[in-house]
Amino acid sequence: MMSFIVNLLALALMGFIVWWFWVSRAKVQQVKGSEPIEIIVKDGVYAPSNIEVAQGARVTLNFTRLDPGPCAEKVVFSELGTTLDLPLGERQTLVLEPLTPGEYHFSCQMQMYRGSLIVK
Ligand SMILES: [Cu+2]
């Protein structure tokens, strides 16, 4: 009986690990070439929040804000020194020239909503 419980716990742990890795990988959206990326701002998050783009490609980000919170009204790209205003319900486009490889963060003004752009 005891070994049955231990096996069951081990199985549950394995399931949890598989789920954890699957979910964390699913959070990164990979973009091919220079196709535009649609980002929805809703319920305190950017979806997708982790975006991977290829080096040398122009990056087009389309933000649509559905979150009425005043916090969501601007998206700030701190490393790039760029800010984009996000009127509620309107799709706003930001075009970035090819970036050097690295991670570029974007957030709301108070850094509560966060995302990153990974250039590889
Ligand atoms: Cu905020």
Tab-separated table of N, CA, C and O and ligand atoms in Angstrom:
chain	number	residue	atom	x	y	z
A	1	MET	N	0.844	-1.215	0.000
A	1	MET	CA	0.000	0.000	0.000
A	1	MET	C	0.868	1.251	0.000
A	1	MET	O	0.654	2.180	-0.769
A	2	MET	N	1.881	1.232	0.867
A	2	MET	CA	2.788	2.384	0.970
A	2	MET	C	3.488	2.654	-0.359
A	2	MET	O	3.555	3.812	-0.814
A	3	SER	N	3.972	1.590	-0.998
A	3	SER	CA	4.702	1.792	-2.257
A	3	SER	C	3.755	2.290	-3.347
A	3	SER	O	4.159	3.047	-4.240
A	4	PHE	N	2.504	1.896	-3.241
A	4	PHE	CA	1.513	2.379	-4.210
A	4	PHE	C	1.366	3.896	-4.097
A	4	PHE	O	1.358	4.614	-5.102
A	5	ILE	N	1.308	4.373	-2.872
A	5	ILE	CA	1.179	5.825	-2.642
A	5	ILE	C	2.419	6.564	-3.141
A	5	ILE	O	2.317	7.602	-3.795
A	6	VAL	N	3.588	5.976	-2.860
A	6	VAL	CA	4.842	6.593	-3.309
A	6	VAL	C	4.859	6.678	-4.842
A	6	VAL	O	5.203	7.708	-5.420
A	7	ASN	N	4.446	5.592	-5.492
A	7	ASN	CA	4.401	5.576	-6.964
A	7	ASN	C	3.452	6.637	-7.499
A	7	ASN	O	3.736	7.307	-8.474
A	8	LEU	N	2.323	6.756	-6.824
A	8	LEU	CA	1.311	7.716	-7.244
A	8	LEU	C	1.851	9.137	-7.118
A	8	LEU	O	1.674	9.963	-8.017
A	9	LEU	N	2.562	9.399	-6.014
A	9	LEU	CA	3.164	10.716	-5.810
A	9	LEU	C	4.232	11.005	-6.858
A	9	LEU	O	4.307	12.108	-7.394
A	10	ALA	N	5.027	9.993	-7.169
A	10	ALA	CA	6.079	10.152	-8.177
A	10	ALA	C	5.458	10.466	-9.534
A	10	ALA	O	5.940	11.327	-10.272
A	11	LEU	N	4.373	9.792	-9.830
A	11	LEU	CA	3.668	9.999	-11.099
A	11	LEU	C	3.089	11.415	-11.156
A	11	LEU	O	3.204	12.099	-12.178
A	12	ALA	N	2.534	11.849	-10.040
A	12	ALA	CA	1.959	13.197	-9.979
A	12	ALA	C	3.048	14.249	-10.165
A	12	ALA	O	2.862	15.241	-10.863
A	13	LEU	N	4.210	14.001	-9.571
A	13	LEU	CA	5.334	14.919	-9.680
A	13	LEU	C	5.819	14.995	-11.126
A	13	LEU	O	6.068	16.077	-11.659
A	14	MET	N	5.899	13.826	-11.770
A	14	MET	CA	6.322	13.796	-13.169
A	14	MET	C	5.338	14.565	-14.049
A	14	MET	O	5.745	15.319	-14.927
A	15	GLY	N	4.080	14.356	-13.766
A	15	GLY	CA	3.038	15.060	-14.516
A	15	GLY	C	3.166	16.563	-14.354
A	15	GLY	O	3.072	17.318	-15.308
A	16	PHE	N	3.457	16.968	-13.129
A	16	PHE	CA	3.616	18.387	-12.831
A	16	PHE	C	4.805	18.971	-13.595
A	16	PHE	O	4.705	20.042	-14.192
A	17	ILE	N	5.915	18.228	-13.611
A	17	ILE	CA	7.117	18.704	-14.317
A	17	ILE	C	6.847	18.849	-15.819
A	17	ILE	O	7.198	19.864	-16.419
A	18	VAL	N	6.182	17.856	-16.390
A	18	VAL	CA	5.856	17.898	-17.823
A	18	VAL	C	4.967	19.109	-18.116
A	18	VAL	O	5.220	19.886	-19.030
A	19	TRP	N	3.968	19.289	-17.274
A	19	TRP	CA	3.039	20.411	-17.435
A	19	TRP	C	3.785	21.737	-17.336
A	19	TRP	O	3.631	22.625	-18.149
A	20	TRP	N	4.666	21.836	-16.333
A	20	TRP	CA	5.422	23.055	-16.074
A	20	TRP	C	6.240	23.460	-17.296
A	20	TRP	O	6.201	24.590	-17.746
A	21	PHE	N	6.984	22.495	-17.854
A	21	PHE	CA	7.827	22.804	-19.010
A	21	PHE	C	6.997	23.103	-20.245
A	21	PHE	O	7.316	23.977	-21.020
A	22	TRP	N	5.918	22.369	-20.397
A	22	TRP	CA	5.063	22.589	-21.567
A	22	TRP	C	4.458	23.987	-21.522
A	22	TRP	O	4.489	24.723	-22.480
A	23	VAL	N	3.970	24.357	-20.349
A	23	VAL	CA	3.338	25.666	-20.193
A	23	VAL	C	4.352	26.784	-20.353
A	23	VAL	O	4.108	27.761	-21.047
A	24	SER	N	5.531	26.645	-19.745
A	24	SER	CA	6.508	27.726	-19.842
A	24	SER	C	7.008	27.883	-21.283
A	24	SER	O	7.301	28.974	-21.714
A	25	ARG	N	7.077	26.779	-22.029
A	25	ARG	CA	7.484	26.885	-23.426
A	25	ARG	C	6.384	27.520	-24.275
A	25	ARG	O	6.664	28.291	-25.170
A	26	ALA	N	5.152	27.175	-23.957
A	26	ALA	CA	4.020	27.691	-24.731
A	26	ALA	C	3.910	29.205	-24.610
A	26	ALA	O	3.317	29.854	-25.449
A	27	LYS	N	4.501	29.753	-23.554
A	27	LYS	CA	4.399	31.190	-23.334
A	27	LYS	C	5.252	32.007	-24.304
A	27	LYS	O	5.047	33.192	-24.434
A	28	VAL	N	6.233	31.380	-24.919
A	28	VAL	CA	7.083	32.107	-25.859
A	28	VAL	C	6.510	31.955	-27.253
A	28	VAL	O	6.315	30.859	-27.742
A	29	GLN	N	6.213	33.089	-27.866
A	29	GLN	CA	5.710	33.044	-29.232
A	29	GLN	C	6.845	33.359	-30.189
A	29	GLN	O	7.467	34.411	-30.105
A	30	GLN	N	7.111	32.426	-31.079
A	30	GLN	CA	8.180	32.643	-32.051
A	30	GLN	C	7.608	33.222	-33.324
A	30	GLN	O	6.562	32.800	-33.787
A	31	VAL	N	8.320	34.195	-33.859
A	31	VAL	CA	7.853	34.876	-35.054
A	31	VAL	C	8.859	34.649	-36.167
A	31	VAL	O	10.061	34.799	-35.976
A	32	LYS	N	8.348	34.285	-37.312
A	32	LYS	CA	9.225	34.052	-38.458
A	32	LYS	C	9.278	35.301	-39.336
A	32	LYS	O	8.267	35.954	-39.556
A	33	GLY	N	10.475	35.600	-39.827
A	33	GLY	CA	10.655	36.731	-40.734
A	33	GLY	C	10.165	38.015	-40.117
A	33	GLY	O	10.391	38.282	-38.949
A	34	SER	N	9.432	38.801	-40.898
A	34	SER	CA	8.966	40.076	-40.363
A	34	SER	C	7.444	40.125	-40.274
A	34	SER	O	6.838	41.171	-40.437
A	35	GLU	N	6.836	38.967	-40.038
A	35	GLU	CA	5.370	38.955	-39.914
A	35	GLU	C	4.946	39.756	-38.674
A	35	GLU	O	5.624	39.743	-37.647
A	36	PRO	N	3.842	40.506	-38.768
A	36	PRO	CA	3.413	41.322	-37.624
A	36	PRO	C	2.955	40.452	-36.452
A	36	PRO	O	2.481	39.333	-36.645
A	37	ILE	N	3.104	40.990	-35.277
A	37	ILE	CA	2.746	40.271	-34.059
A	37	ILE	C	1.562	40.980	-33.416
A	37	ILE	O	1.611	42.194	-33.202
A	38	GLU	N	0.514	40.231	-33.149
A	38	GLU	CA	-0.682	40.800	-32.516
A	38	GLU	C	-0.579	40.598	-31.008
A	38	GLU	O	-0.447	39.473	-30.540
A	39	ILE	N	-0.626	41.680	-30.267
A	39	ILE	CA	-0.542	41.599	-28.809
A	39	ILE	C	-1.809	42.202	-28.212
A	39	ILE	O	-2.172	43.333	-28.521
A	40	ILE	N	-2.472	41.417	-27.378
A	40	ILE	CA	-3.687	41.883	-26.717
A	40	ILE	C	-3.333	42.272	-25.282
A	40	ILE	O	-2.642	41.525	-24.591
A	41	VAL	N	-3.805	43.439	-24.871
A	41	VAL	CA	-3.587	43.884	-23.496
A	41	VAL	C	-4.909	43.706	-22.762
A	41	VAL	O	-5.896	44.375	-23.068
A	42	LYS	N	-4.921	42.740	-21.857
A	42	LYS	CA	-6.178	42.390	-21.195
A	42	LYS	C	-5.898	41.782	-19.821
A	42	LYS	O	-4.940	41.016	-19.678
A	43	ASP	N	-6.736	42.094	-18.869
A	43	ASP	CA	-6.653	41.526	-17.516
A	43	ASP	C	-5.245	41.599	-16.900
A	43	ASP	O	-4.785	40.650	-16.267
A	44	GLY	N	-4.584	42.696	-17.129
A	44	GLY	CA	-3.278	42.886	-16.504
A	44	GLY	C	-2.107	42.192	-17.154
A	44	GLY	O	-1.028	42.141	-16.564
A	45	VAL	N	-2.311	41.654	-18.335
A	45	VAL	CA	-1.189	41.001	-19.019
A	45	VAL	C	-1.150	41.352	-20.511
A	45	VAL	O	-2.154	41.761	-21.086
A	46	TYR	N	0.021	41.171	-21.071
A	46	TYR	CA	0.178	41.263	-22.519
A	46	TYR	C	0.118	39.821	-23.019
A	46	TYR	O	0.771	38.937	-22.451
A	47	ALA	N	-0.648	39.570	-24.035
A	47	ALA	CA	-0.722	38.218	-24.576
A	47	ALA	C	-0.461	38.263	-26.083
A	47	ALA	O	-1.244	38.897	-26.795
A	48	PRO	N	0.591	37.652	-26.593
A	48	PRO	CA	1.653	36.980	-25.829
A	48	PRO	C	2.558	37.997	-25.140
A	48	PRO	O	2.643	39.137	-25.564
A	49	SER	N	3.248	37.546	-24.078
A	49	SER	CA	4.134	38.462	-23.367
A	49	SER	C	5.599	38.200	-23.690
A	49	SER	O	6.425	39.077	-23.544
A	50	ASN	N	5.906	36.985	-24.116
A	50	ASN	CA	7.289	36.686	-24.486
A	50	ASN	C	7.330	36.365	-25.968
A	50	ASN	O	6.725	35.399	-26.412
A	51	ILE	N	8.020	37.207	-26.703
A	51	ILE	CA	8.036	37.083	-28.156
A	51	ILE	C	9.475	36.908	-28.623
A	51	ILE	O	10.352	37.675	-28.223
A	52	GLU	N	9.671	35.896	-29.445
A	52	GLU	CA	11.017	35.655	-29.959
A	52	GLU	C	11.036	35.978	-31.445
A	52	GLU	O	10.232	35.443	-32.209
A	53	VAL	N	11.942	36.853	-31.827
A	53	VAL	CA	12.042	37.232	-33.235
A	53	VAL	C	13.448	36.950	-33.747
A	53	VAL	O	14.391	36.845	-32.975
A	54	ALA	N	13.557	36.844	-35.061
A	54	ALA	CA	14.856	36.576	-35.659
A	54	ALA	C	15.643	37.866	-35.831
A	54	ALA	O	15.084	38.917	-36.146
A	55	GLN	N	16.916	37.754	-35.628
A	55	GLN	CA	17.842	38.872	-35.827
A	55	GLN	C	17.781	39.305	-37.292
A	55	GLN	O	17.668	38.478	-38.184
A	56	GLY	N	17.855	40.593	-37.510
A	56	GLY	CA	17.884	41.088	-38.888
A	56	GLY	C	16.529	41.362	-39.505
A	56	GLY	O	16.440	41.885	-40.590
A	57	ALA	N	15.458	41.009	-38.779
A	57	ALA	CA	14.118	41.240	-39.314
A	57	ALA	C	13.522	42.495	-38.681
A	57	ALA	O	13.764	42.786	-37.512
A	58	ARG	N	12.749	43.209	-39.465
A	58	ARG	CA	12.016	44.355	-38.939
A	58	ARG	C	10.857	43.789	-38.108
A	58	ARG	O	10.223	42.817	-38.504
A	59	VAL	N	10.621	44.389	-36.962
A	59	VAL	CA	9.602	43.866	-36.040
A	59	VAL	C	8.386	44.795	-36.029
A	59	VAL	O	8.521	45.989	-35.782
A	60	THR	N	7.220	44.238	-36.322
A	60	THR	CA	5.985	45.017	-36.283
A	60	THR	C	5.120	44.481	-35.146
A	60	THR	O	4.732	43.314	-35.151
A	61	LEU	N	4.847	45.346	-34.197
A	61	LEU	CA	4.030	44.953	-33.050
A	61	LEU	C	2.697	45.683	-33.122
A	61	LEU	O	2.656	46.915	-33.204
A	62	ASN	N	1.607	44.940	-33.129
A	62	ASN	CA	0.274	45.536	-33.108
A	62	ASN	C	-0.329	45.309	-31.729
A	62	ASN	O	-0.611	44.181	-31.350
A	63	PHE	N	-0.495	46.387	-31.007
A	63	PHE	CA	-1.072	46.296	-29.665
A	63	PHE	C	-2.547	46.664	-29.720
A	63	PHE	O	-2.909	47.692	-30.289
A	64	THR	N	-3.390	45.845	-29.120
A	64	THR	CA	-4.802	46.184	-28.961
A	64	THR	C	-5.105	46.133	-27.469
A	64	THR	O	-4.965	45.089	-26.837
A	65	ARG	N	-5.488	47.287	-26.934
A	65	ARG	CA	-5.769	47.351	-25.499
A	65	ARG	C	-7.252	47.136	-25.230
A	65	ARG	O	-8.092	47.918	-25.680
A	66	LEU	N	-7.559	46.094	-24.489
A	66	LEU	CA	-8.945	45.814	-24.106
A	66	LEU	C	-9.126	46.037	-22.613
A	66	LEU	O	-10.209	45.833	-22.068
A	67	ASP	N	-8.025	46.389	-21.963
A	67	ASP	CA	-8.021	46.569	-20.513
A	67	ASP	C	-8.331	48.033	-20.196
A	67	ASP	O	-7.573	48.923	-20.578
A	68	PRO	N	-9.432	48.323	-19.500
A	68	PRO	CA	-9.791	49.717	-19.228
A	68	PRO	C	-8.914	50.369	-18.162
A	68	PRO	O	-8.953	51.588	-17.995
A	69	GLY	N	-8.124	49.596	-17.446
A	69	GLY	CA	-7.279	50.148	-16.386
A	69	GLY	C	-6.364	51.238	-16.921
A	69	GLY	O	-5.748	51.053	-17.964
A	70	PRO	N	-6.269	52.390	-16.216
A	70	PRO	CA	-5.440	53.494	-16.712
A	70	PRO	C	-3.970	53.110	-16.840
A	70	PRO	O	-3.224	53.687	-17.616
A	71	CYS	N	-3.599	52.129	-16.081
A	71	CYS	CA	-2.242	51.622	-16.101
A	71	CYS	C	-1.822	51.104	-17.484
A	71	CYS	O	-0.653	51.145	-17.845
A	72	ALA	N	-2.793	50.614	-18.227
A	72	ALA	CA	-2.499	49.998	-19.515
A	72	ALA	C	-2.413	50.992	-20.670
A	72	ALA	O	-2.196	50.606	-21.799
A	73	GLU	N	-2.571	52.285	-20.370
A	73	GLU	CA	-2.690	53.255	-21.472
A	73	GLU	C	-1.406	53.545	-22.234
A	73	GLU	O	-1.435	54.151	-23.290
A	74	LYS	N	-0.281	53.118	-21.693
A	74	LYS	CA	1.001	53.315	-22.397
A	74	LYS	C	1.810	52.035	-22.290
A	74	LYS	O	1.764	51.351	-21.263
A	75	VAL	N	2.555	51.743	-23.339
A	75	VAL	CA	3.503	50.640	-23.241
A	75	VAL	C	4.881	51.254	-23.451
A	75	VAL	O	5.095	52.048	-24.369
A	76	VAL	N	5.793	50.928	-22.548
A	76	VAL	CA	7.127	51.527	-22.531
A	76	VAL	C	8.172	50.465	-22.875
A	76	VAL	O	8.187	49.392	-22.269
A	77	PHE	N	9.003	50.801	-23.840
A	77	PHE	CA	10.130	49.929	-24.188
A	77	PHE	C	11.363	50.617	-23.612
A	77	PHE	O	11.922	51.509	-24.247
A	78	SER	N	11.733	50.248	-22.394
A	78	SER	CA	12.781	50.989	-21.689
A	78	SER	C	14.132	50.977	-22.402
A	78	SER	O	14.745	52.030	-22.549
A	79	GLU	N	14.586	49.810	-22.860
A	79	GLU	CA	15.908	49.748	-23.514
A	79	GLU	C	15.916	50.498	-24.850
A	79	GLU	O	16.958	50.955	-25.298
A	80	LEU	N	14.760	50.583	-25.485
A	80	LEU	CA	14.698	51.224	-26.797
A	80	LEU	C	14.321	52.704	-26.710
A	80	LEU	O	14.363	53.431	-27.701
A	81	GLY	N	13.944	53.148	-25.520
A	81	GLY	CA	13.554	54.536	-25.336
A	81	GLY	C	12.307	54.910	-26.119
A	81	GLY	O	12.157	56.045	-26.560
A	82	THR	N	11.403	53.949	-26.309
A	82	THR	CA	10.197	54.181	-27.100
A	82	THR	C	8.958	53.937	-26.251
A	82	THR	O	8.925	53.023	-25.429
A	83	THR	N	7.955	54.766	-26.471
A	83	THR	CA	6.688	54.631	-25.760
A	83	THR	C	5.562	54.663	-26.788
A	83	THR	O	5.650	55.388	-27.779
A	84	LEU	N	4.558	53.857	-26.570
A	84	LEU	CA	3.411	53.836	-27.472
A	84	LEU	C	2.136	54.053	-26.656
A	84	LEU	O	1.930	53.399	-25.636
A	85	ASP	N	1.303	55.006	-27.104
A	85	ASP	CA	0.017	55.238	-26.429
A	85	ASP	C	-0.979	54.207	-26.913
A	85	ASP	O	-1.031	53.897	-28.105
A	86	LEU	N	-1.779	53.701	-25.986
A	86	LEU	CA	-2.750	52.671	-26.340
A	86	LEU	C	-4.168	53.104	-25.976
A	86	LEU	O	-4.657	52.811	-24.888
A	87	PRO	N	-4.845	53.810	-26.892
A	87	PRO	CA	-6.251	54.148	-26.608
A	87	PRO	C	-7.074	52.855	-26.524
A	87	PRO	O	-6.794	51.900	-27.248
A	88	LEU	N	-8.043	52.852	-25.646
A	88	LEU	CA	-8.850	51.659	-25.422
A	88	LEU	C	-9.545	51.185	-26.700
A	88	LEU	O	-10.188	51.972	-27.399
A	89	GLY	N	-9.364	49.900	-26.997
A	89	GLY	CA	-10.048	49.291	-28.134
A	89	GLY	C	-9.477	49.605	-29.501
A	89	GLY	O	-10.033	49.181	-30.510
A	90	GLU	N	-8.389	50.362	-29.549
A	90	GLU	CA	-7.796	50.697	-30.854
A	90	GLU	C	-6.495	49.949	-31.058
A	90	GLU	O	-5.721	49.789	-30.129
A	91	ARG	N	-6.278	49.531	-32.288
A	91	ARG	CA	-5.063	48.789	-32.593
A	91	ARG	C	-3.968	49.793	-32.935
A	91	ARG	O	-4.152	50.633	-33.820
A	92	GLN	N	-2.869	49.724	-32.219
A	92	GLN	CA	-1.748	50.636	-32.438
A	92	GLN	C	-0.539	49.848	-32.908
A	92	GLN	O	-0.244	48.783	-32.377
A	93	THR	N	0.156	50.408	-33.883
A	93	THR	CA	1.294	49.697	-34.452
A	93	THR	C	2.615	50.374	-34.109
A	93	THR	O	2.728	51.595	-34.175
A	94	LEU	N	3.571	49.541	-33.758
A	94	LEU	CA	4.933	50.020	-33.513
A	94	LEU	C	5.854	49.204	-34.407
A	94	LEU	O	5.822	47.970	-34.373
A	95	VAL	N	6.636	49.901	-35.224
A	95	VAL	CA	7.574	49.199	-36.106
A	95	VAL	C	8.984	49.450	-35.599
A	95	VAL	O	9.370	50.605	-35.379
A	96	LEU	N	9.715	48.384	-35.394
A	96	LEU	CA	11.097	48.491	-34.918
A	96	LEU	C	12.042	48.015	-36.013
A	96	LEU	O	11.814	46.960	-36.605
A	97	GLU	N	13.052	48.801	-36.268
A	97	GLU	CA	14.063	48.391	-37.255
A	97	GLU	C	14.824	47.199	-36.670
A	97	GLU	O	14.788	46.986	-35.453
A	98	PRO	N	15.496	46.416	-37.525
A	98	PRO	CA	16.199	45.230	-37.006
A	98	PRO	C	17.056	45.552	-35.777
A	98	PRO	O	17.779	46.543	-35.755
A	99	LEU	N	16.911	44.711	-34.768
A	99	LEU	CA	17.581	44.934	-33.486
A	99	LEU	C	18.768	43.990	-33.314
A	99	LEU	O	18.784	42.902	-33.893
A	100	THR	N	19.723	44.400	-32.517
A	100	THR	CA	20.832	43.505	-32.215
A	100	THR	C	20.327	42.446	-31.241
A	100	THR	O	19.419	42.704	-30.447
A	101	PRO	N	20.890	41.221	-31.295
A	101	PRO	CA	20.401	40.144	-30.438
A	101	PRO	C	20.420	40.539	-28.966
A	101	PRO	O	21.324	41.241	-28.519
A	102	GLY	N	19.408	40.092	-28.265
A	102	GLY	CA	19.303	40.402	-26.844
A	102	GLY	C	17.860	40.387	-26.421
A	102	GLY	O	16.989	39.988	-27.188
A	103	GLU	N	17.615	40.838	-25.191
A	103	GLU	CA	16.263	40.849	-24.666
A	103	GLU	C	15.850	42.296	-24.423
A	103	GLU	O	16.587	43.066	-23.820
A	104	TYR	N	14.694	42.642	-24.952
A	104	TYR	CA	14.171	44.000	-24.798
A	104	TYR	C	12.847	43.897	-24.048
A	104	TYR	O	11.952	43.162	-24.460
A	105	HIS	N	12.759	44.637	-22.955
A	105	HIS	CA	11.553	44.541	-22.123
A	105	HIS	C	10.543	45.610	-22.496
A	105	HIS	O	10.911	46.696	-22.923
A	106	PHE	N	9.285	45.276	-22.319
A	106	PHE	CA	8.248	46.290	-22.447
A	106	PHE	C	7.296	46.135	-21.284
A	106	PHE	O	7.122	45.041	-20.737
A	107	SER	N	6.731	47.239	-20.854
A	107	SER	CA	5.887	47.216	-19.660
A	107	SER	C	4.959	48.415	-19.665
A	107	SER	O	5.082	49.307	-20.500
A	108	CYS	N	4.042	48.434	-18.702
A	108	CYS	CA	3.229	49.626	-18.509
A	108	CYS	C	4.100	50.626	-17.748
A	108	CYS	O	5.230	50.304	-17.371
A	109	GLN	N	3.600	51.807	-17.491
A	109	GLN	CA	4.417	52.843	-16.856
A	109	GLN	C	4.906	52.444	-15.470
A	109	GLN	O	5.948	52.860	-15.038
A	110	MET	N	4.124	51.641	-14.762
A	110	MET	CA	4.514	51.247	-13.411
A	110	MET	C	5.130	49.858	-13.364
A	110	MET	O	5.318	49.303	-12.287
A	111	GLN	N	5.365	49.314	-14.520
A	111	GLN	CA	5.992	47.994	-14.637
A	111	GLN	C	5.195	46.861	-13.981
A	111	GLN	O	5.759	45.914	-13.457
A	112	MET	N	3.885	46.985	-14.034
A	112	MET	CA	3.056	45.914	-13.499
A	112	MET	C	2.734	44.917	-14.607
A	112	MET	O	2.620	43.721	-14.360
A	113	TYR	N	2.532	45.430	-15.799
A	113	TYR	CA	2.305	44.567	-16.955
A	113	TYR	C	3.668	44.446	-17.609
A	113	TYR	O	4.304	45.462	-17.880
A	114	ARG	N	4.096	43.239	-17.871
A	114	ARG	CA	5.441	43.064	-18.402
A	114	ARG	C	5.488	42.111	-19.579
A	114	ARG	O	4.690	41.161	-19.645
A	115	GLY	N	6.453	42.392	-20.450
A	115	GLY	CA	6.673	41.491	-21.561
A	115	GLY	C	8.097	41.625	-22.031
A	115	GLY	O	8.800	42.546	-21.614
A	116	SER	N	8.526	40.699	-22.873
A	116	SER	CA	9.863	40.850	-23.428
A	116	SER	C	9.924	40.384	-24.866
A	116	SER	O	9.186	39.500	-25.288
A	117	LEU	N	10.820	41.044	-25.545
A	117	LEU	CA	11.058	40.764	-26.946
A	117	LEU	C	12.476	40.199	-27.005
A	117	LEU	O	13.419	40.859	-26.605
A	118	ILE	N	12.569	38.962	-27.457
A	118	ILE	CA	13.875	38.298	-27.489
A	118	ILE	C	14.329	38.230	-28.936
A	118	ILE	O	13.622	37.687	-29.787
A	119	VAL	N	15.487	38.796	-29.201
A	119	VAL	CA	16.028	38.789	-30.572
A	119	VAL	C	17.163	37.784	-30.628
A	119	VAL	O	18.114	37.863	-29.843
A	120	LYS	N	17.016	36.807	-31.537
A	120	LYS	CA	18.045	35.754	-31.640
A	120	LYS	C	18.657	35.714	-33.019
A	120	LYS	O	17.953	35.915	-33.991
B	1	CU	CU	1.069	49.649	-14.420
